[in-house]
């Protein structure tokens, strides 16, 4: 009789917005999911999945403090797949506390990957990377073969573990894929991100400031489309490969905010103020999605109009809760 395949998946950084959508998808497909995060399990309003599902377990483990516990869990459960979403993730704040970003993203994530490469069972690691490693692009679309050109401490810190994975793979020590998804959004995203922050500010009659006059271009994609692509990469992605997950349409931050204002019947000029200071973020990174479309017949199916409508409904339904919370990013070491 053939040995039954282990359907256990470990998600490191399971409290992240992106991980929540993937966990919801995996539970629907009857996988056993073990979530690890440095914070307590998200409150219900920020949780995409049913945390009481019999196939989900959660451990409050921090990659900076609980390396041995994480590895003991991995070696005990012997998951078929490991996703890593854990990282210090904010670009602007990385300029204020660069060493914190390097400590987590460069040192301890790399240390974790080194230990995973030594386990005695077969597992596939899915490393969640970022387009920020490319820096601003001058012309044309970025492919997965475009060289890295990071422009922030955050981006530099994210390059190190990927380079380490590459050399581990070249020595046949690890089976992994990297995913770089462009600007994700959707229900349950933290309120300081541009789409939920715009919706919240309209509902509360507050203003928002657009850096760089709102000119930076972005390619927004609903997180559920990203999760479907991530699942395909998990199942069939070629070891050592990088995959972009992104849509095909690009929009300036200013025009995105205008779109939301129009949908909510609100005066754009009342909502925004402008900053002429040079943004700390890249102006744009225009990703190509040809590879994932060709290899997995993947397509982004949730239109911006539908996705933003879903976000509006989610913010409206949780408005009283958000009003009691800090609306800005809170840095944790």
XYZ file of C-alpha atoms in Angstrom:
333
model
C 0.000 0.000 0.000
C 1.335 3.433 -0.968
C 2.308 5.677 1.903
C -0.226 8.443 2.493
C 1.271 11.879 1.794
C 1.616 14.258 4.730
C -0.822 17.141 4.155
C 0.679 19.280 6.912
C 1.818 22.793 5.998
C 3.646 25.191 8.318
C 3.056 28.906 7.775
C 5.685 31.125 9.424
C 4.354 34.660 9.860
C 0.774 33.396 9.830
C -0.641 36.645 11.268
C 0.374 38.558 8.153
C -2.357 39.793 5.851
C -1.125 37.694 2.913
C -0.793 34.519 4.972
C -4.392 34.792 6.194
C -5.784 34.505 2.676
C -3.567 31.516 1.870
C -4.535 29.744 5.109
C -8.214 30.178 4.236
C -7.555 28.552 0.841
C -5.519 25.677 2.307
C -8.141 24.863 4.945
C -10.793 24.705 2.230
C -8.597 22.124 0.510
C -8.391 20.092 3.746
C -4.735 20.679 4.515
C -3.562 20.654 8.118
C -2.126 24.111 8.748
C 0.177 25.119 11.589
C 0.538 28.868 11.961
C 3.487 30.552 13.694
C 3.671 34.247 14.560
C 5.390 36.502 17.095
C 2.049 38.109 18.009
C -1.121 36.636 19.430
C -3.594 35.283 16.913
C -5.289 38.113 15.018
C -8.626 39.421 16.225
C -11.634 38.181 14.292
C -11.986 41.358 12.202
C -8.489 40.822 10.771
C -8.789 37.046 10.410
C -9.732 35.622 7.020
C -10.146 32.045 8.207
C -11.862 30.162 11.020
C -9.176 29.753 13.679
C -11.300 27.062 15.360
C -11.098 24.817 12.306
C -9.945 21.380 13.500
C -7.145 21.444 10.902
C -5.569 24.660 12.190
C -3.169 25.071 15.095
C -1.350 28.207 16.210
C 1.919 28.752 18.074
C 3.174 32.143 19.276
C 6.748 31.753 18.036
C 9.094 34.566 16.978
C 11.868 33.917 14.417
C 14.125 36.257 16.422
C 13.629 34.483 19.755
C 12.355 30.969 19.199
C 14.614 29.429 16.562
C 14.993 26.142 18.423
C 11.266 25.819 19.114
C 10.432 26.453 15.467
C 12.920 23.862 14.280
C 11.732 21.316 16.855
C 8.178 21.778 15.574
C 9.298 21.418 11.945
C 11.272 18.266 12.696
C 8.359 16.780 14.671
C 5.555 17.555 12.210
C 7.624 16.934 9.045
C 5.502 19.251 6.865
C 5.364 18.702 3.122
C 5.529 22.475 2.626
C 6.773 25.454 4.614
C 5.747 29.012 3.742
C 7.673 31.920 5.218
C 5.890 35.285 5.353
C 7.778 36.473 8.435
C 9.807 39.660 8.043
C 10.088 43.289 9.082
C 8.013 44.636 6.227
C 7.698 48.445 6.174
C 9.831 50.395 3.704
C 9.746 53.929 5.136
C 10.348 52.843 8.726
C 13.346 50.737 7.702
C 15.265 53.995 7.269
C 14.643 54.801 10.950
C 15.588 51.398 12.373
C 17.734 49.673 9.702
C 19.495 47.328 12.118
C 16.161 45.869 13.249
C 15.345 45.044 9.640
C 18.733 43.384 9.077
C 18.511 41.485 12.359
C 15.210 39.839 11.374
C 15.269 39.670 7.581
C 18.965 39.113 6.909
C 20.286 37.331 9.995
C 17.532 35.275 11.614
C 15.592 34.336 8.481
C 18.859 33.181 6.912
C 19.684 31.248 10.090
C 16.271 29.562 9.890
C 16.785 28.586 6.249
C 20.165 27.113 7.043
C 18.554 24.869 9.676
C 15.689 23.878 7.356
C 18.244 22.827 4.742
C 19.568 20.226 7.200
C 16.312 18.380 8.008
C 16.250 14.668 7.184
C 12.881 14.582 5.395
C 11.554 16.015 2.137
C 9.936 19.416 2.361
C 9.501 22.353 0.012
C 10.088 25.906 1.234
C 8.136 28.796 -0.284
C 9.949 32.056 0.432
C 7.741 35.143 0.212
C 9.937 37.860 -1.246
C 9.157 41.360 -2.559
C 9.482 43.386 -5.803
C 11.280 46.013 -3.693
C 14.513 44.073 -4.332
C 14.461 45.384 -7.938
C 14.357 49.082 -7.060
C 12.773 51.648 -9.387
C 12.629 50.619 -13.029
C 13.376 53.115 -15.786
C 11.623 51.390 -18.683
C 10.117 48.075 -19.695
C 8.773 45.293 -17.540
C 10.818 43.451 -14.939
C 11.165 39.712 -15.445
C 12.268 37.185 -12.858
C 15.791 37.415 -14.328
C 16.157 41.169 -13.753
C 19.122 41.877 -11.412
C 18.472 43.158 -7.906
C 18.985 46.884 -7.319
C 17.560 47.594 -3.838
C 17.014 51.227 -2.790
C 16.083 50.939 0.906
C 17.300 49.135 4.033
C 14.157 47.003 3.810
C 14.932 45.928 0.248
C 18.595 45.225 1.020
C 17.588 43.115 4.025
C 15.294 40.999 1.847
C 18.004 40.204 -0.714
C 20.252 38.283 1.707
C 18.024 35.239 2.426
C 17.196 34.814 -1.260
C 20.861 34.790 -2.229
C 21.517 32.262 0.511
C 18.656 30.044 -0.721
C 20.116 30.202 -4.210
C 23.522 28.891 -3.156
C 21.913 26.223 -0.947
C 19.873 25.094 -3.943
C 22.959 25.032 -6.160
C 24.470 22.551 -3.708
C 21.282 20.438 -3.696
C 20.625 21.248 -0.049
C 17.110 22.714 -0.302
C 13.957 22.588 -2.414
C 12.456 26.073 -2.612
C 10.641 28.683 -4.705
C 10.490 32.464 -4.232
C 7.331 34.517 -4.763
C 7.345 38.236 -5.516
C 3.834 39.675 -5.518
C 3.095 43.279 -6.366
C 0.980 45.592 -4.223
C -1.525 43.279 -2.564
C -4.766 44.466 -1.035
C -8.055 43.069 0.196
C -10.265 42.529 3.217
C -8.475 42.248 6.584
C -5.486 44.311 5.479
C -4.036 46.567 8.164
C -5.731 49.931 8.227
C -2.524 51.949 7.649
C -2.198 50.566 4.085
C -3.297 52.934 1.329
C -6.607 51.324 0.268
C -8.152 50.665 3.720
C -6.677 53.947 5.024
C -8.344 55.887 2.196
C -11.695 54.185 2.821
C -11.458 54.717 6.575
C -10.468 58.372 6.148
C -13.440 59.035 3.870
C -15.848 57.453 6.344
C -14.354 59.411 9.258
C -13.982 62.645 7.254
C -10.229 62.770 7.826
C -7.492 63.790 5.381
C -4.621 61.719 4.010
C -1.265 62.929 2.728
C -0.010 61.810 -0.677
C 3.780 61.688 -0.882
C 5.439 62.644 -4.149
C 2.167 64.314 -5.183
C 0.652 60.831 -5.512
C 2.589 60.147 -8.723
C 4.223 56.768 -7.904
C 2.815 53.960 -10.052
C 1.658 50.683 -8.545
C 0.151 47.410 -9.737
C -2.508 46.427 -7.196
C -3.738 42.841 -7.012
C -6.308 41.264 -4.711
C -4.733 38.909 -2.205
C -7.056 36.026 -3.111
C -5.651 35.991 -6.657
C -2.161 35.934 -5.145
C -3.054 33.001 -2.889
C -4.293 30.946 -5.834
C -1.027 31.611 -7.628
C 0.940 30.752 -4.493
C -0.906 27.442 -4.227
C 0.005 26.563 -7.825
C 3.640 27.394 -7.126
C 3.543 25.280 -3.967
C 2.244 22.281 -5.895
C 4.105 22.605 -9.186
C 6.749 25.342 -8.954
C 10.205 24.328 -10.111
C 12.833 24.280 -7.372
C 15.125 27.288 -7.385
C 12.751 29.441 -9.417
C 11.385 32.929 -8.738
C 7.769 33.705 -9.679
C 6.005 37.043 -10.025
C 2.344 37.254 -9.078
C 0.814 40.484 -10.318
C -1.914 41.948 -12.456
C -1.480 43.637 -15.805
C -2.798 47.139 -15.064
C -0.923 49.992 -13.406
C -2.269 53.045 -11.633
C -0.823 56.039 -9.781
C -1.567 56.375 -6.080
C -3.397 59.623 -6.848
C -5.681 57.993 -9.410
C -6.300 55.054 -7.105
C -7.485 57.405 -4.350
C -9.629 59.267 -6.889
C -11.216 55.959 -7.891
C -12.111 55.162 -4.284
C -13.524 58.673 -3.778
C -15.714 58.262 -6.852
C -17.048 54.910 -5.644
C -17.845 56.430 -2.243
C -19.242 59.704 -3.642
C -16.684 61.791 -1.795
C -14.837 64.941 -2.866
C -11.213 64.042 -3.632
C -9.973 67.576 -2.919
C -11.417 67.442 0.612
C -9.643 64.173 1.318
C -6.037 64.759 0.252
C -3.108 66.977 1.081
C 0.191 66.715 -0.741
C 3.811 66.271 0.223
C 6.416 67.465 -2.276
C 9.193 65.707 -0.388
C 10.960 62.977 -2.306
C 9.274 59.657 -1.441
C 11.378 57.073 0.387
C 9.774 54.380 -1.718
C 10.567 53.369 -5.304
C 8.602 55.282 -7.932
C 7.511 52.121 -9.701
C 8.368 48.522 -10.455
C 6.553 47.195 -13.484
C 6.502 43.430 -13.112
C 5.917 40.938 -15.904
C 3.503 38.093 -15.108
C 4.177 36.081 -18.282
C 5.975 33.282 -16.429
C 3.178 32.367 -14.012
C 0.584 32.688 -16.781
C 2.568 30.342 -19.031
C 3.620 27.779 -16.415
C 0.345 27.499 -14.477
C -2.309 29.095 -16.727
C -2.886 31.515 -13.842
C -4.912 34.698 -14.291
C -5.881 37.503 -11.895
C -9.675 37.316 -11.822
C -10.747 39.881 -9.214
C -11.095 43.298 -10.859
C -9.985 46.430 -9.020
C -13.606 47.583 -8.977
C -14.805 44.365 -7.321
C -11.854 44.207 -4.923
C -12.262 47.782 -3.704
C -16.012 47.275 -3.241
C -15.249 44.290 -1.016
C -12.758 46.405 0.966
C -15.305 49.205 1.409
C -17.848 46.732 2.773
C -15.282 45.249 5.150
C -14.179 48.635 6.538
C -17.793 49.789 6.927
C -18.690 46.611 8.832
C -15.760 47.071 11.238
C -15.638 50.853 11.487
C -16.373 51.068 15.206
C -13.491 48.682 15.965
C -10.999 50.559 13.794
C -11.943 53.837 15.439
C -10.584 52.478 18.733
C -7.261 51.365 17.277
C -4.073 53.211 16.364
C -4.215 53.953 12.641
C -0.439 54.032 12.134
C 2.150 51.273 11.899
C 3.589 50.259 15.281
C 7.182 49.057 15.043
C 8.157 45.917 16.940
C 11.680 44.598 17.277
